[in-house]
Amino acid sequence: MEDEFAFISKITPEETYQKELVRGIGDDAAVYSGADHMEQVVCVDTMVEGVHFRRDTLSPYQIGKKGLAINVSDLAAMGAIPTYYLVSIAIPSSWTEEELTQLYQGMNDLAKTYQMDLVGGDTVSTNDVLVLTVTAIGKVERGRARYRDQAKPGDLIFLTGYAGTSAAGLDLLFEKGFTGPFSREEQILVKSHQEPTPHIAEGRILSTLNKRISLNDVSDGVASEANEIAEASQARLIIERDKLPIHDVMYTYPPEKQLDYALFGGEDFILIGTLPKEDVKEVEAEFLSQGLMLQVIGFVEEGEPGVSLLEENQRNKVEKNGYNHFKKRG
Amino acid sequence: MEDEFAFISKITPEETYQKELVRGIGDDAAVYSGADHMEQVVCVDTMVEGVHFRRDTLSPYQIGKKGLAINVSDLAAMGAIPTYYLVSIAIPSSWTEEELTQLYQGMNDLAKTYQMDLVGGDTVSTNDVLVLTVTAIGKVERGRARYRDQAKPGDLIFLTGYAGTSAAGLDLLFEKGFTGPFSREEQILVKSHQEPTPHIAEGRILSTLNKRISLNDVSDGVASEANEIAEASQARLIIERDKLPIHDVMYTYPPEKQLDYALFGGEDFILIGTLPKEDVKEVEAEFLSQGLMLQVIGFVEEGEPGVSLLEENQRNKVEKNGYNHFKKRG
């Protein structure tokens, strides 16, 4: 860590949850315990200012929170328990100490939810835009990590939350600016874009129940993530249009717009997956008992790997270009 | 991974060493085995184009190799065995596909040395300079990770290689340009800057012998790293000027310049540490039997935490500003 950023060591969290022995904080590497009965999960994501986030749609606090949320969502998609994270950040002179403090506070607040410890990182200067790279580490019981390649004909497809609210919120921010004004309904959409909640509890149900489940998180849109499952599983996924869960506050939108957001809007950080038809009732019951949402949106059938939308008895191919499509609109 | 960088999945290594079960490659997170008797080590470093590397001193291949080497060196400083790495990279349009292929080839070649598997990452575009963030994962037998806080009065200080060759090589590159011409002697210095070798074997000896050892890698210069050990251990480290290992090819340099490089030149990626006087012979014997270098350069004494240089019976305080000093010269 370079001296000019020495203050960052002061704004990083005081709490260490001591779930397990962690040492080496202050050294360049952190040491933590492994265990025979657990597998380790690791993921990394980079957010570039001007490409993945803009300061006119997210506050510094929200940029930090979201930078960690993206990675926690990747852990959720494996069914893992979040444990640690590392933050590597390239900082330009256009960011003030106060803004950086808020950015770290955003990460810290989300980390508290999951009792994740910040165990290391790298802080460097850059002459250009801010680049935030978060590495997240989790653990999952041996053999219980969920992957994308388990879908089989006859399975059902599910979502663990509403699709498209984040993209709708982003469009509202583009349209009205960071400060709005937004109606109470619009605030829900804006908040879902700015401070998404990763679905860790949902992922944990899906790993601990130990069914044959494919799982993915919706970072690039339902269409894109469903296609990833289809490719990994070599199966055909059929999404039924009238089953897609659209949030109440989007009911006033034209139907085509609702569908566009639901299929191609990214960054919802809900989970999408498949499971055998005979297991649906048991999984639904567990979700219901924990007050969590599970919505069946379609089924898996034989055929060329890919995704189709079923609407008025017509099957139309849904390409993987959710995110690109979204970018063009943005 | 965005579609425009799809070629990166093709240039990543074919080998998977299968040291342990690794799954989830292709998913956004990788899953690997933990074990009761091993601790996990993780570290992350970011290199920014124009700040941490320049394309007129390093080739794309060398940038990749060095980006991984920095992290492997952090693992060496803990006494760990490298296992996996993840690469997060923000790519501007100024980099060609061919150059990126070379960058990944540089990482791949170094990874082969340690049988490290590339298990994940994130590839994004940026409008500015290239930012390379590598996360490295290693393992070490439970209780055998080495830290910086073990130095005690009476201990001796050691280095595992020559100090200052990387900085001398960088100055030659600044002076003569990327293509030189360099004498055969100068080529040794240039190569030590461009393709440093992390000291994994040395770190492994120092962890498996299980002595009371402080350990750090020399990324920011001997002065800076010695000060880190002094702070962490609350001890005073005395470096004896005439014991500093200066490489033969630097003997023609003025003595003051040799000292400047040796104390304040960064990126040598050798190890610096302390160990009890009574253990030195045993450790030296093990290094010698493996054909590795271990040079005692001073001792630890009571006193205010910090570092002094002992020269002609004078003790002069050595500040931590190795790297900053180096930057000013550069």
XYZ file of C-alpha atoms in Angstrom:
660
model
C 0.000 0.000 0.000
C 1.467 3.338 -0.974
C 1.814 6.012 1.659
C -0.611 8.468 0.065
C -3.380 5.929 0.667
C -2.385 5.125 4.246
C -5.794 6.399 5.404
C -7.426 3.383 3.776
C -6.006 1.107 6.442
C -7.840 3.291 8.955
C -11.239 3.095 7.253
C -11.228 -0.667 6.851
C -13.402 -2.504 9.356
C -12.429 -3.001 12.977
C -14.444 -6.164 13.378
C -12.846 -9.469 12.600
C -15.421 -12.171 12.889
C -12.915 -14.879 13.764
C -15.068 -17.566 12.223
C -11.768 -19.275 11.751
C -8.230 -18.256 12.487
C -7.192 -15.503 10.080
C -3.640 -14.246 10.111
C -1.368 -12.256 7.908
C -3.525 -9.120 7.743
C -0.837 -6.489 7.374
C 1.318 -9.025 5.584
C 0.817 -9.081 1.816
C -1.150 -12.305 2.003
C -3.815 -13.592 4.365
C -3.854 -17.071 5.831
C -7.070 -18.840 6.729
C -8.104 -22.335 7.653
C -9.207 -25.017 5.253
C -11.147 -28.081 6.363
C -11.543 -31.578 4.958
C -15.335 -31.402 4.862
C -15.534 -28.026 3.125
C -14.572 -26.899 -0.352
C -13.213 -23.425 -0.978
C -14.859 -21.134 -3.527
C -13.142 -18.107 -5.025
C -14.247 -15.507 -7.557
C -13.113 -12.120 -8.789
C -14.784 -9.225 -10.597
C -13.550 -5.895 -11.854
C -15.590 -2.704 -12.171
C -14.185 0.115 -14.310
C -15.454 3.675 -13.838
C -17.237 4.835 -16.974
C -17.678 1.256 -18.215
C -19.334 -0.718 -15.378
C -20.476 2.147 -13.231
C -20.971 5.873 -13.570
C -20.816 8.414 -10.822
C -24.030 10.022 -12.018
C -26.001 6.843 -11.262
C -24.229 5.423 -8.183
C -22.821 7.157 -5.095
C -19.321 6.166 -3.926
C -20.993 4.183 -1.109
C -23.141 2.319 -3.648
C -20.173 1.654 -5.952
C -18.384 -0.071 -3.074
C -21.460 -1.999 -1.978
C -22.160 -3.147 -5.524
C -18.526 -4.069 -6.192
C -18.714 -6.551 -3.343
C -22.328 -7.598 -4.105
C -21.368 -8.777 -7.607
C -18.893 -11.199 -6.077
C -21.140 -12.313 -3.242
C -23.730 -13.101 -5.899
C -21.195 -15.347 -7.660
C -20.761 -17.204 -4.348
C -24.557 -17.458 -3.983
C -24.707 -19.083 -7.433
C -22.414 -21.861 -6.159
C -24.443 -22.330 -2.964
C -21.483 -21.099 -0.889
C -21.187 -19.330 2.475
C -19.223 -16.062 2.058
C -16.157 -15.888 4.310
C -13.494 -13.391 3.178
C -12.832 -10.709 0.604
C -9.863 -8.786 -0.769
C -10.025 -5.365 -2.413
C -7.613 -4.251 -5.105
C -8.229 -0.683 -6.160
C -6.549 1.684 -8.618
C -7.349 5.232 -7.544
C -7.128 8.383 -9.690
C -6.644 11.845 -8.178
C -10.249 12.732 -9.090
C -11.457 10.727 -6.059
C -11.331 12.397 -2.653
C -10.435 10.699 0.616
C -14.045 11.234 1.746
C -15.412 9.472 -1.345
C -13.020 6.558 -0.897
C -14.060 6.291 2.740
C -17.677 6.022 1.593
C -16.755 3.411 -1.023
C -15.118 1.226 1.635
C -18.064 1.862 3.984
C -20.395 0.463 1.316
C -18.369 -2.723 1.106
C -18.083 -2.921 4.864
C -21.850 -2.606 5.379
C -22.615 -5.399 2.916
C -19.811 -7.552 4.362
C -21.349 -7.202 7.841
C -24.539 -8.856 6.580
C -22.585 -11.987 5.786
C -19.890 -11.658 8.470
C -17.250 -11.503 5.762
C -13.790 -10.309 6.775
C -11.688 -8.009 4.630
C -8.380 -9.885 4.725
C -6.202 -8.106 2.207
C -5.806 -6.189 -0.987
C -3.734 -3.732 -2.901
C -4.152 0.025 -3.177
C -2.424 1.746 -6.077
C -2.662 5.036 -7.892
C -3.632 5.511 -11.523
C -3.728 8.499 -13.841
C -7.067 7.470 -15.274
C -10.361 6.112 -14.006
C -11.041 4.170 -10.821
C -10.774 0.400 -11.203
C -12.189 -1.731 -8.383
C -11.375 -5.446 -8.257
C -12.916 -7.544 -5.514
C -11.895 -11.128 -4.803
C -14.444 -13.028 -2.703
C -13.854 -16.315 -0.932
C -16.483 -18.673 0.375
C -16.908 -22.240 1.466
C -19.393 -24.982 0.787
C -19.820 -28.488 2.153
C -17.867 -31.022 0.098
C -19.817 -32.109 -2.981
C -22.556 -29.532 -2.439
C -21.348 -26.720 -4.715
C -23.899 -26.070 -7.449
C -22.884 -25.662 -11.119
C -24.507 -24.811 -14.438
C -24.312 -28.213 -16.080
C -27.036 -30.215 -14.338
C -30.160 -29.384 -16.391
C -31.963 -32.350 -17.972
C -35.128 -32.675 -20.083
C -38.169 -32.728 -17.800
C -36.630 -30.336 -15.245
C -38.303 -27.068 -14.342
C -36.641 -23.650 -14.520
C -36.928 -21.237 -11.589
C -36.037 -17.694 -10.521
C -35.539 -16.563 -6.910
C -36.781 -12.985 -7.408
C -38.164 -10.387 -9.798
C -36.390 -9.969 -13.115
C -35.560 -6.625 -14.716
C -36.007 -4.213 -11.816
C -32.343 -3.177 -11.838
C -32.378 -2.284 -15.536
C -35.633 -0.391 -15.113
C -34.058 1.511 -12.214
C -31.002 2.365 -14.294
C -33.167 3.757 -17.101
C -34.962 5.941 -14.532
C -31.582 7.245 -13.352
C -30.547 8.020 -16.937
C -33.853 9.734 -17.548
C -34.209 11.787 -14.356
C -30.659 12.039 -13.020
C -29.205 10.869 -9.710
C -31.489 13.001 -7.517
C -34.725 12.359 -9.355
C -37.363 13.256 -8.286
C -38.635 9.667 -8.173
C -42.075 8.476 -7.098
C -42.208 5.983 -4.223
C -42.652 3.193 -6.784
C -39.745 4.418 -8.879
C -37.549 4.557 -5.791
C -37.968 0.785 -5.437
C -36.593 0.243 -8.939
C -33.768 2.762 -8.475
C -32.760 1.174 -5.176
C -32.778 -2.298 -6.724
C -30.248 -1.015 -9.257
C -28.105 0.892 -6.790
C -28.039 -1.523 -3.858
C -28.889 -5.034 -5.028
C -29.043 -7.851 -2.484
C -27.199 -11.051 -3.384
C -29.262 -14.231 -2.838
C -27.024 -16.066 -0.397
C -29.870 -17.565 1.677
C -31.496 -18.865 -1.507
C -28.221 -20.402 -2.717
C -27.702 -22.081 0.631
C -31.126 -23.773 0.504
C -30.340 -25.010 -2.991
C -26.976 -26.472 -1.986
C -27.988 -27.980 1.355
C -31.118 -29.704 -0.022
C -28.698 -31.579 -2.316
C -30.968 -32.065 -5.310
C -29.735 -32.195 -8.910
C -29.787 -28.446 -9.445
C -28.221 -26.171 -12.074
C -27.600 -22.706 -10.720
C -26.448 -19.323 -12.022
C -26.830 -15.753 -10.839
C -28.499 -13.139 -13.012
C -25.750 -10.610 -13.586
C -26.042 -10.270 -17.376
C -29.794 -10.843 -17.699
C -32.076 -13.891 -17.587
C -31.601 -14.603 -21.307
C -27.825 -14.660 -21.034
C -27.702 -16.744 -17.849
C -30.294 -19.238 -19.102
C -28.188 -19.695 -22.233
C -25.129 -20.405 -20.065
C -27.042 -23.186 -18.292
C -28.274 -24.492 -21.666
C -24.729 -24.600 -23.055
C -23.159 -26.137 -19.962
C -25.928 -28.745 -19.677
C -26.412 -29.303 -23.438
C -30.155 -28.862 -22.997
C -32.967 -26.705 -24.347
C -34.542 -24.282 -21.862
C -38.077 -23.040 -22.535
C -39.122 -19.880 -20.672
C -42.873 -19.273 -20.455
C -43.547 -15.584 -20.952
C -46.574 -15.402 -18.679
C -44.640 -16.967 -15.786
C -41.807 -14.399 -15.713
C -42.035 -12.616 -12.346
C -42.533 -8.904 -13.045
C -42.518 -6.590 -10.045
C -45.790 -4.741 -9.274
C -44.234 -1.343 -9.863
C -43.453 -2.313 -13.476
C -47.074 -3.216 -14.287
C -47.669 0.269 -15.703
C -44.899 -0.273 -18.274
C -45.866 -1.457 -21.794
C -45.774 -5.291 -21.975
C -42.926 -5.292 -24.511
C -40.823 -3.111 -22.211
C -41.546 -5.381 -19.237
C -40.385 -8.377 -21.256
C -37.289 -6.555 -22.491
C -36.251 -5.699 -18.926
C -37.063 -9.155 -17.593
C -35.088 -11.044 -20.250
C -32.242 -8.673 -21.070
C -31.870 -6.402 -18.033
C -28.711 -7.207 -16.102
C -27.554 -6.913 -12.495
C -30.628 -8.252 -10.728
C -28.441 -10.683 -8.742
C -31.308 -13.081 -8.280
C -30.619 -16.755 -9.022
C -31.805 -18.784 -12.003
C -31.700 -22.552 -12.004
C -33.246 -25.857 -12.955
C -34.410 -28.736 -10.779
C -36.210 -32.062 -11.258
C -40.012 -31.694 -11.367
C -40.438 -34.156 -8.496
C -38.289 -32.009 -6.182
C -40.104 -28.721 -6.771
C -42.632 -29.067 -3.939
C -39.952 -29.777 -1.326
C -37.774 -26.876 -2.486
C -40.756 -24.509 -2.685
C -41.741 -25.477 0.854
C -38.270 -24.684 2.184
C -38.220 -21.316 0.401
C -41.686 -20.513 1.731
C -40.728 -21.452 5.298
C -37.856 -18.972 5.114
C -40.031 -16.277 3.545
C -38.156 -16.421 0.252
C -39.466 -16.285 -3.282
C -39.232 -19.147 -5.781
C -40.995 -18.849 -9.110
C -41.117 -21.558 -11.771
C -40.699 -19.868 -15.165
C -40.424 -22.764 -17.594
C -39.072 -26.200 -18.333
C -36.207 -28.095 -19.948
C -36.742 -30.278 -23.009
C -34.785 -32.338 -25.542
C -33.349 -30.388 -28.440
C -30.533 -28.219 -29.657
C -28.871 -26.471 -26.661
C -30.311 -22.991 -26.301
C -33.204 -20.964 -24.900
C -36.655 -20.245 -26.313
C -39.472 -18.014 -25.129
C -42.886 -19.704 -25.200
C -45.654 -17.215 -25.920
C -49.105 -17.953 -27.318
C -47.944 -21.451 -28.277
C -45.027 -19.998 -30.268
C -41.415 -20.785 -29.404
C -39.013 -17.931 -30.271
C -35.283 -18.330 -29.851
C -33.755 -16.092 -27.156
C -30.121 -15.226 -27.848
C -27.459 -14.822 -25.191
C -26.934 -11.142 -25.946
C -28.781 -9.891 -22.916
C -26.091 -7.603 -21.722
C -25.021 -6.294 -25.117
C -28.608 -5.572 -25.996
C -28.967 -3.753 -22.706
C -25.831 -1.721 -23.360
C -27.209 -0.559 -26.695
C -30.364 0.640 -25.018
C -28.434 2.321 -22.162
C -16.351 -12.314 -20.012
C -17.521 -10.002 -22.770
C -17.779 -11.373 -26.275
C -15.069 -9.152 -27.744
C -12.555 -10.902 -25.490
C -13.794 -14.417 -26.183
C -10.357 -15.246 -27.633
C -8.890 -15.049 -24.121
C -10.615 -18.272 -23.152
C -8.738 -19.881 -26.051
C -5.294 -18.658 -25.013
C -5.582 -19.753 -21.395
C -3.681 -22.921 -20.584
C -4.871 -26.365 -21.606
C -3.192 -28.107 -18.724
C -5.025 -28.502 -15.476
C -2.717 -30.016 -12.962
C -5.494 -31.680 -10.975
C -3.468 -31.500 -7.780
C -6.878 -31.454 -6.194
C -10.368 -31.442 -7.608
C -11.033 -28.080 -9.238
C -14.473 -27.337 -10.593
C -16.451 -24.362 -11.666
C -14.058 -23.175 -14.376
C -16.520 -21.613 -16.798
C -18.772 -20.774 -13.868
C -18.067 -17.360 -12.323
C -16.361 -18.929 -9.318
C -13.946 -21.808 -8.939
C -14.256 -24.498 -6.290
C -11.234 -26.262 -4.850
C -10.530 -28.565 -1.944
C -9.543 -27.461 1.515
C -7.907 -29.836 3.985
C -7.728 -29.951 7.775
C -3.934 -30.077 7.863
C -3.378 -27.205 5.447
C -4.049 -23.499 5.710
C -5.088 -21.466 2.694
C -3.127 -18.377 1.671
C -4.508 -15.687 -0.621
C -3.078 -12.444 -1.957
C -3.858 -9.929 -4.663
C -1.857 -7.287 -6.530
C -2.750 -4.747 -9.172
C -0.449 -3.388 -11.856
C -1.496 -0.238 -13.704
C 0.022 0.612 -17.092
C 2.064 3.797 -16.838
C 2.277 3.515 -13.031
C 3.612 0.015 -12.246
C 4.878 -0.937 -15.665
C 5.697 0.786 -18.905
C 5.591 -0.751 -22.318
C 8.988 0.707 -23.155
C 10.656 -1.348 -20.403
C 8.616 -4.587 -20.393
C 7.194 -6.642 -23.270
C 3.578 -7.844 -23.009
C 4.942 -11.323 -22.205
C 7.047 -9.871 -19.374
C 4.148 -7.781 -18.042
C 2.087 -10.951 -17.664
C 4.931 -12.938 -16.153
C 5.720 -10.177 -13.674
C 2.063 -9.639 -12.760
C 1.893 -13.236 -11.585
C 5.447 -13.209 -10.129
C 4.559 -10.368 -7.735
C 1.829 -12.526 -6.240
C 3.820 -15.727 -6.195
C 6.475 -13.789 -4.292
C 3.857 -12.843 -1.676
C 3.102 -16.564 -1.286
C 6.851 -17.288 -0.978
C 7.033 -14.764 1.863
C 4.464 -16.830 3.791
C 6.276 -20.104 3.088
C 3.357 -21.314 0.988
C 3.021 -23.685 -1.966
C 1.354 -21.905 -4.929
C -1.803 -23.662 -6.131
C -4.186 -21.454 -8.129
C -4.504 -18.003 -9.628
C -7.232 -15.758 -11.032
C -6.716 -12.948 -13.524
C -8.872 -9.844 -13.640
C -7.921 -7.553 -16.480
C -9.261 -4.236 -17.797
C -8.233 -3.934 -21.434
C -8.095 -0.743 -23.509
C -8.369 -0.758 -27.306
C -4.651 0.137 -27.560
C -3.764 -3.508 -26.827
C -3.921 -5.977 -29.705
C -5.126 -9.566 -29.462
C -1.541 -10.695 -30.195
C -0.173 -8.634 -27.283
C -2.809 -9.986 -24.916
C -1.982 -13.515 -26.033
C 1.645 -12.839 -25.116
C 0.648 -11.372 -21.749
C -1.298 -14.532 -20.875
C 1.565 -16.675 -22.213
C 3.919 -14.942 -19.757
C 1.646 -15.815 -16.843
C 1.162 -19.333 -18.155
C 4.908 -19.980 -18.434
C 5.558 -18.851 -14.859
C 2.523 -20.796 -13.611
C 3.899 -23.986 -15.201
C 7.012 -23.699 -13.019
C 4.828 -24.007 -9.930
C 2.049 -26.147 -11.440
C -0.437 -23.383 -10.662
C -3.838 -23.604 -12.350
C -5.631 -20.569 -13.748
C -9.099 -21.111 -12.236
C -10.982 -17.921 -13.010
C -11.049 -14.227 -13.554
C -12.814 -11.356 -15.181
C -12.085 -9.685 -18.513
C -13.511 -6.221 -19.054
C -12.917 -3.301 -21.371
C -11.698 0.129 -20.328
C -11.262 3.399 -22.174
C -7.955 4.063 -20.472
C -4.833 2.108 -19.560
C -4.485 -1.622 -18.976
C -5.039 -2.702 -15.365
C -3.950 -6.235 -14.427
C -5.073 -7.709 -11.106
C -3.858 -11.170 -10.156
C -5.199 -13.118 -7.187
C -2.930 -15.970 -6.125
C -3.869 -18.829 -3.824
C -1.508 -21.131 -2.017
C -1.431 -23.560 0.866
C 0.853 -24.185 3.780
C 0.911 -26.822 6.499
C -1.137 -25.759 9.519
C 0.867 -23.506 11.830
C 3.781 -23.218 9.406
C 2.921 -19.956 7.635
C 5.661 -17.367 8.245
C 4.845 -13.767 9.250
C 6.701 -10.517 9.856
C 6.298 -10.304 13.600
C 8.754 -12.883 14.935
C 12.024 -10.911 15.151
C 13.656 -10.741 18.597
C 16.865 -9.161 19.894
C 19.782 -11.497 19.227
C 18.317 -12.807 15.940
C 20.223 -12.513 12.693
C 18.842 -10.908 9.502
C 19.221 -12.688 6.170
C 18.551 -12.250 2.448
C 17.985 -15.089 -0.021
C 19.547 -13.350 -3.030
C 21.262 -10.262 -4.415
C 19.679 -6.898 -3.635
C 19.228 -4.079 -6.124
C 19.729 -5.851 -9.443
C 16.164 -5.170 -10.598
C 16.446 -1.413 -9.974
C 19.830 -1.325 -11.704
C 18.290 -3.133 -14.665
C 15.408 -0.663 -14.813
C 17.811 2.277 -14.895
C 19.661 0.631 -17.791
C 16.349 0.301 -19.641
C 15.557 3.966 -19.021
C 19.027 4.927 -20.197
C 19.380 2.763 -23.291
C 15.809 1.891 -24.230
C 14.105 -1.483 -24.541
C 16.443 -2.863 -27.210
C 19.717 -1.651 -25.716
C 22.365 -2.509 -26.799
C 23.333 -4.081 -23.469
C 26.602 -5.790 -22.590
C 26.398 -9.388 -21.404
C 26.721 -8.129 -17.808
C 24.030 -5.516 -18.293
C 21.705 -8.142 -19.769
C 21.787 -9.954 -16.412
C 20.526 -6.837 -14.628
C 17.900 -6.085 -17.281
C 16.619 -9.666 -17.175
C 16.425 -9.573 -13.371
C 14.145 -6.540 -13.722
C 12.039 -7.922 -16.553
C 11.646 -11.543 -15.476
C 12.259 -11.882 -11.739
C 12.045 -15.311 -10.137
C 9.970 -15.585 -6.951
C 11.725 -17.460 -4.143
C 9.239 -20.252 -3.513
C 11.851 -22.944 -2.789
C 13.517 -20.636 -0.253
C 10.193 -19.872 1.445
C 9.377 -23.562 1.654
C 12.641 -24.343 3.442
C 11.926 -21.552 5.903
C 8.407 -22.787 6.662
C 9.123 -26.518 6.801
C 12.154 -26.159 9.102
C 9.708 -24.612 11.565
C 12.069 -22.212 13.322
C 11.000 -18.855 14.786
C 11.406 -16.910 11.548
C 10.163 -13.507 10.390
C 9.764 -13.348 6.651
C 8.973 -10.768 3.968
C 9.582 -10.507 0.243
C 11.560 -7.620 -1.209
C 9.053 -5.904 -3.467
C 9.564 -2.310 -2.277
C 13.280 -2.518 -1.415
C 15.284 -3.973 1.481
C 14.928 -0.784 3.553
C 11.150 -0.784 3.281
C 10.688 -4.501 3.948
C 13.133 -4.490 6.882
C 11.144 -1.635 8.387
C 7.956 -3.669 8.048
C 9.529 -6.510 9.997
C 10.803 -4.012 12.604
C 7.325 -2.507 13.039
C 5.496 -5.824 13.148
C 8.019 -7.300 15.595
C 8.627 -4.107 17.607
C 12.352 -4.634 17.224
C 15.414 -2.765 15.924
C 17.056 -4.233 12.835
C 20.716 -3.400 12.149
C 21.912 -3.980 8.579
C 25.703 -4.226 8.156
C 26.714 -2.406 5.012
C 29.619 -4.672 4.118
C 27.443 -7.772 4.336
C 24.832 -6.636 1.783
C 25.033 -9.069 -1.153
C 25.882 -7.043 -4.260
C 25.937 -8.906 -7.564
C 29.283 -9.137 -9.371
C 28.033 -7.180 -12.362
C 27.359 -4.174 -10.116
C 30.938 -4.034 -8.775
C 31.867 -1.434 -11.414
C 29.182 0.930 -10.042
C 30.240 3.638 -7.538
C 29.830 2.341 -3.938
C 27.105 4.883 -3.131
C 25.095 3.764 -6.147
C 25.481 0.107 -5.173
C 24.163 0.897 -1.703
C 21.314 2.955 -3.062
C 20.176 0.101 -5.307
C 20.647 -2.523 -2.590
C 18.637 -0.660 0.064
C 16.034 1.212 -1.965
C 15.702 -0.666 -5.245
C 12.419 -2.531 -5.429
C 11.118 -5.633 -7.187
C 13.976 -8.011 -6.464
C 11.500 -10.604 -5.131
C 14.145 -12.168 -2.937
C 13.189 -12.867 0.685
C 14.329 -10.980 3.780
C 13.915 -12.425 7.246
C 15.219 -12.955 10.729
C 16.032 -16.149 12.605
C 17.586 -17.126 15.948
C 21.392 -17.165 15.878
C 21.496 -20.778 17.056
C 19.405 -21.926 14.039
C 21.509 -20.237 11.354
C 23.871 -23.174 10.711
C 21.027 -25.644 10.202
C 19.159 -23.306 7.868
C 22.311 -22.437 5.926
C 23.064 -26.135 5.497
C 19.608 -26.792 4.054
C 19.920 -23.852 1.652
C 23.374 -25.027 0.585
C 22.179 -28.588 0.027
C 19.523 -27.251 -2.367
C 21.998 -24.955 -4.101
C 20.249 -21.833 -2.803
C 21.731 -18.613 -1.472
C 21.383 -17.406 2.132
C 23.344 -14.371 3.233
C 23.357 -12.970 6.777
C 23.231 -9.157 6.513
C 22.838 -8.020 10.108
C 21.245 -8.565 13.489
C 18.315 -7.601 15.693
C 18.779 -5.642 18.920
C 16.783 -3.967 21.681
C 15.658 -0.440 20.956
C 13.106 1.724 19.261
C 11.471 -0.233 16.392
C 13.177 0.675 13.132
C 16.134 -0.046 10.881
C 19.723 1.253 10.976
C 22.641 0.829 8.620
C 25.888 -0.029 10.402
C 28.871 1.397 8.545
C 32.331 2.155 9.964
C 30.932 1.757 13.490
C 28.244 4.387 12.772
C 24.538 3.550 12.960
C 22.421 5.623 10.530
C 18.656 5.362 10.520
C 17.205 3.868 7.328
C 13.691 5.095 6.583
C 10.960 3.020 4.993
C 10.795 5.137 1.859
C 12.615 2.686 -0.354
C 10.054 2.673 -3.077
C 9.272 6.390 -3.034
C 12.954 7.164 -3.176
C 13.250 4.789 -6.081
C 10.358 6.415 -7.885
C 11.999 9.822 -7.620
C 15.151 8.488 -9.170
C 13.269 6.637 -11.926
